[in-house]
Tab-separated table of C-alpha atoms in Angstrom:
chain	number	residue	atom	x	y	z
U	283	UNK	CA	8.795	0.998	-0.367
U	284	UNK	CA	7.681	0.402	3.018
U	285	UNK	CA	4.304	0.464	4.912
U	286	UNK	CA	3.122	0.023	7.805
U	287	UNK	CA	-0.376	0.423	7.921
U	288	UNK	CA	-2.024	-0.472	11.270
U	289	UNK	CA	0.019	0.092	14.347
U	290	UNK	CA	-0.663	-2.238	17.544
U	291	UNK	CA	-2.808	-1.389	20.204
U	292	UNK	CA	-3.151	2.943	18.997
U	293	UNK	CA	-6.904	4.475	19.304
U	294	UNK	CA	-7.329	6.709	16.664
U	295	UNK	CA	-10.802	8.305	15.640
U	296	UNK	CA	-13.098	7.315	13.285
U	297	UNK	CA	-16.072	9.185	11.944
U	298	UNK	CA	-18.175	7.834	8.926
U	299	UNK	CA	-21.964	6.095	8.387
U	300	UNK	CA	-21.922	4.412	11.573
U	301	UNK	CA	-20.956	8.008	13.756
U	302	UNK	CA	-18.256	8.828	15.708
U	303	UNK	CA	-15.699	5.774	17.554
U	304	UNK	CA	-12.305	5.307	18.587
U	305	UNK	CA	-11.032	2.096	16.573
U	306	UNK	CA	-7.736	-0.210	17.673
U	307	UNK	CA	-6.589	-3.360	15.809
U	308	UNK	CA	-5.059	-5.554	18.064
U	309	UNK	CA	-1.664	-8.264	17.526
U	310	UNK	CA	-2.491	-11.067	15.361
U	311	UNK	CA	-5.473	-9.215	13.467
U	312	UNK	CA	-3.844	-10.234	9.927
U	313	UNK	CA	-2.099	-12.976	10.964
U	314	UNK	CA	-4.923	-15.244	9.454
U	315	UNK	CA	-5.588	-12.869	6.091
U	316	UNK	CA	-1.709	-12.739	5.429
U	317	UNK	CA	-1.290	-16.299	6.022
U	318	UNK	CA	-4.219	-17.855	3.776
U	319	UNK	CA	-5.578	-14.256	1.309
U	320	UNK	CA	-1.320	-13.484	0.076
U	321	UNK	CA	-0.698	-10.223	-1.062
U	322	UNK	CA	-3.151	-7.008	-1.336
U	323	UNK	CA	-2.949	-4.696	-3.453
U	324	UNK	CA	-0.685	-1.743	-3.360
U	325	UNK	CA	-2.621	1.925	-4.131
U	326	UNK	CA	-2.251	5.133	-3.440
U	327	UNK	CA	-5.085	6.956	-1.189
U	328	UNK	CA	-7.231	3.161	-1.868
U	329	UNK	CA	-7.006	4.667	-5.998
U	330	UNK	CA	-8.997	7.285	-5.133
U	331	UNK	CA	-6.081	9.444	-6.821
U	332	UNK	CA	-6.802	12.068	-9.561
U	333	UNK	CA	-3.358	11.840	-11.286
U	334	UNK	CA	-2.573	7.983	-11.417
U	335	UNK	CA	-6.518	6.410	-10.431
U	336	UNK	CA	-6.771	2.115	-9.908
U	337	UNK	CA	-2.717	1.777	-10.644
U	338	UNK	CA	-1.281	-0.538	-8.711
U	339	UNK	CA	2.008	1.119	-7.217
U	340	UNK	CA	4.195	-2.121	-7.239
U	341	UNK	CA	3.607	-5.612	-5.830
U	342	UNK	CA	4.649	-6.672	-2.156
U	343	UNK	CA	8.148	-8.162	-1.891
U	344	UNK	CA	7.253	-9.109	1.190
U	345	UNK	CA	4.532	-8.698	4.055
U	346	UNK	CA	4.354	-10.209	7.522
U	347	UNK	CA	2.521	-9.447	10.766
U	348	UNK	CA	4.587	-8.287	13.183
U	349	UNK	CA	4.495	-8.134	17.198
U	350	UNK	CA	3.482	-4.214	16.461
U	351	UNK	CA	1.768	-4.457	12.940
U	352	UNK	CA	1.758	-6.065	9.475
U	353	UNK	CA	4.986	-4.653	7.858
U	354	UNK	CA	5.451	-4.965	3.779
U	355	UNK	CA	7.955	-3.910	1.245
U	356	UNK	CA	6.922	-3.011	-1.677
U	357	UNK	CA	9.401	-2.839	-4.942
U	358	UNK	CA	7.575	0.538	-6.396
U	359	UNK	CA	6.764	-0.013	-10.571
U	360	UNK	CA	9.055	1.586	-13.135
U	361	UNK	CA	7.597	5.260	-13.984
U	362	UNK	CA	5.793	5.897	-10.364
U	363	UNK	CA	5.513	10.664	-10.977
U	364	UNK	CA	8.052	11.948	-9.447
U	365	UNK	CA	5.633	13.525	-6.768
U	366	UNK	CA	4.580	10.479	-5.442
U	367	UNK	CA	8.180	9.138	-5.003
U	368	UNK	CA	9.194	12.873	-3.489
U	369	UNK	CA	6.407	12.454	-0.973
U	370	UNK	CA	7.325	8.641	-0.281
U	371	UNK	CA	10.819	9.981	0.480
U	372	UNK	CA	10.190	12.706	2.623
U	373	UNK	CA	8.017	10.836	4.636
U	374	UNK	CA	4.272	13.514	4.038
U	375	UNK	CA	2.569	10.253	3.649
U	376	UNK	CA	0.566	7.787	6.186
U	377	UNK	CA	-0.650	4.616	5.163
U	378	UNK	CA	-4.586	3.166	5.204
U	379	UNK	CA	-5.822	-0.395	4.030
U	380	UNK	CA	-8.963	-1.062	3.150
U	381	UNK	CA	-10.085	-4.562	5.154
U	382	UNK	CA	-13.166	-6.791	6.110
U	383	UNK	CA	-13.815	-7.332	9.807
U	384	UNK	CA	-14.053	-10.680	10.647
U	385	UNK	CA	-14.307	-10.564	13.758
U	386	UNK	CA	-14.791	-7.201	16.975
U	387	UNK	CA	-15.251	-6.049	19.534
U	388	UNK	CA	-17.644	-2.912	21.060
U	389	UNK	CA	-17.684	-1.059	24.287
U	390	UNK	CA	-20.863	1.102	23.522
U	391	UNK	CA	-20.438	2.971	26.200
U	392	UNK	CA	-16.836	3.436	27.519
U	393	UNK	CA	-15.389	5.349	30.972
U	394	UNK	CA	-13.946	8.457	30.152
U	395	UNK	CA	-10.744	7.716	30.118
U	396	UNK	CA	-7.041	9.409	29.191
U	397	UNK	CA	-7.391	7.933	25.374
U	398	UNK	CA	-10.962	8.557	25.608
U	399	UNK	CA	-11.950	12.047	27.582
U	400	UNK	CA	-15.120	11.918	26.188
U	401	UNK	CA	-16.585	8.645	26.286
U	402	UNK	CA	-16.962	8.118	23.015
U	403	UNK	CA	-17.527	4.100	22.038
U	404	UNK	CA	-15.020	1.850	21.240
U	405	UNK	CA	-13.623	-0.634	18.314
U	406	UNK	CA	-11.470	-3.738	18.669
U	407	UNK	CA	-10.471	-4.694	15.508
U	408	UNK	CA	-9.313	-8.875	16.544
U	409	UNK	CA	-9.296	-10.270	13.282
U	410	UNK	CA	-9.458	-8.755	9.388
U	411	UNK	CA	-9.532	-9.794	5.925
U	412	UNK	CA	-7.287	-7.518	4.068
U	413	UNK	CA	-8.033	-6.254	0.293
U	414	UNK	CA	-5.396	-3.369	0.076
U	415	UNK	CA	-3.198	-1.046	1.504
U	416	UNK	CA	-1.179	1.727	0.686
U	417	UNK	CA	0.351	5.233	1.244
U	418	UNK	CA	-2.638	7.895	1.688
U	419	UNK	CA	-2.733	11.369	2.326
U	420	UNK	CA	-4.838	11.470	5.272
U	421	UNK	CA	-4.365	8.430	7.225
U	422	UNK	CA	-7.149	7.238	10.140
U	423	UNK	CA	-4.631	5.864	12.317
U	424	UNK	CA	-1.400	8.237	12.807
U	425	UNK	CA	1.102	6.204	13.818
U	426	UNK	CA	0.602	4.136	9.927
U	427	UNK	CA	3.843	5.327	7.967
U	428	UNK	CA	4.667	4.598	3.989
U	429	UNK	CA	7.859	5.642	2.550
U	430	UNK	CA	11.119	4.992	0.897
U	431	UNK	CA	13.993	2.303	2.039
U	432	UNK	CA	16.812	1.727	-0.392
U	433	UNK	CA	15.876	-2.070	0.088
U	434	UNK	CA	12.659	-1.590	-1.558
U	435	UNK	CA	13.152	-0.054	-5.035
U	436	UNK	CA	13.799	-2.279	-7.863
U	437	UNK	CA	17.205	-3.202	-8.520
U	438	UNK	CA	18.682	-5.502	-11.766
U	439	UNK	CA	19.457	-8.701	-8.808
U	440	UNK	CA	15.670	-8.294	-7.396
U	441	UNK	CA	13.531	-10.573	-9.166
U	442	UNK	CA	10.930	-7.740	-9.983
U	443	UNK	CA	13.793	-5.746	-12.038
U	444	UNK	CA	15.915	-6.607	-15.217
U	445	UNK	CA	20.032	-6.692	-15.836
U	446	UNK	CA	21.042	-3.628	-17.626
U	447	UNK	CA	22.529	-6.434	-20.709
U	448	UNK	CA	18.336	-7.790	-20.647
U	449	UNK	CA	16.708	-4.384	-21.061
U	450	UNK	CA	19.271	-3.486	-24.271
U	451	UNK	CA	18.449	-6.520	-25.911
U	452	UNK	CA	14.434	-5.597	-25.018
U	453	UNK	CA	15.581	-2.063	-26.370
U	454	UNK	CA	17.249	-3.218	-29.777
U	455	UNK	CA	14.635	-5.542	-30.890
U	456	UNK	CA	12.452	-3.216	-30.311
U	457	UNK	CA	14.413	-0.719	-32.088
U	458	UNK	CA	14.787	-3.907	-35.027
U	459	UNK	CA	11.070	-3.970	-35.043
U	460	UNK	CA	9.812	-0.443	-35.542
U	461	UNK	CA	12.648	-0.341	-38.419
U	462	UNK	CA	10.698	-3.504	-39.925
U	463	UNK	CA	7.571	-1.449	-39.866
U	464	UNK	CA	9.305	1.981	-41.231
U	465	UNK	CA	10.212	-0.299	-44.773
U	466	UNK	CA	7.118	-2.202	-45.454
U	467	UNK	CA	5.273	0.960	-44.799
U	468	UNK	CA	7.682	2.594	-47.483
U	469	UNK	CA	7.567	-0.315	-49.684
U	470	UNK	CA	3.107	0.052	-48.993
U	471	UNK	CA	3.486	3.348	-50.436
U	472	UNK	CA	4.739	3.206	-54.000
């Protein structure tokens, strides 16, 4: 899965406990957190989905602070519900992120402009600490996306996958253990 969760410079409306305002994230806002805090958790709908809850979708194999915003590749764990995979494949989801603001600036009473015709307060985020990012049904930032690409899928040659021979070896070992347990149960029952 490819996640682009905060496209730089894009204004988008926020309506939360502080009221309604416009928000944007500036280039470099994720640089320190990516370098120092490691990969974020990857959840669907911030872990609030009724089907999969707070189950992690995968572990990022790549996360970069690019010129237009953070970019993340995440090989999905096996067993992902078909509805989520199909939605990612169709580009039906946006993306979002959970974060703590390290540094921001506000314009409380901006002049009306093309991006803000009503002159509501504007928040510019300069630096964040990232905790989680992933696909969501309703992204705050309309330019934030999540979708599938062939390179983001697990394979036997990726570090996250196992080869066919190893998979078969594990299956055979499990079958042997089950057969042993069944034999032990028969002996105990006699």
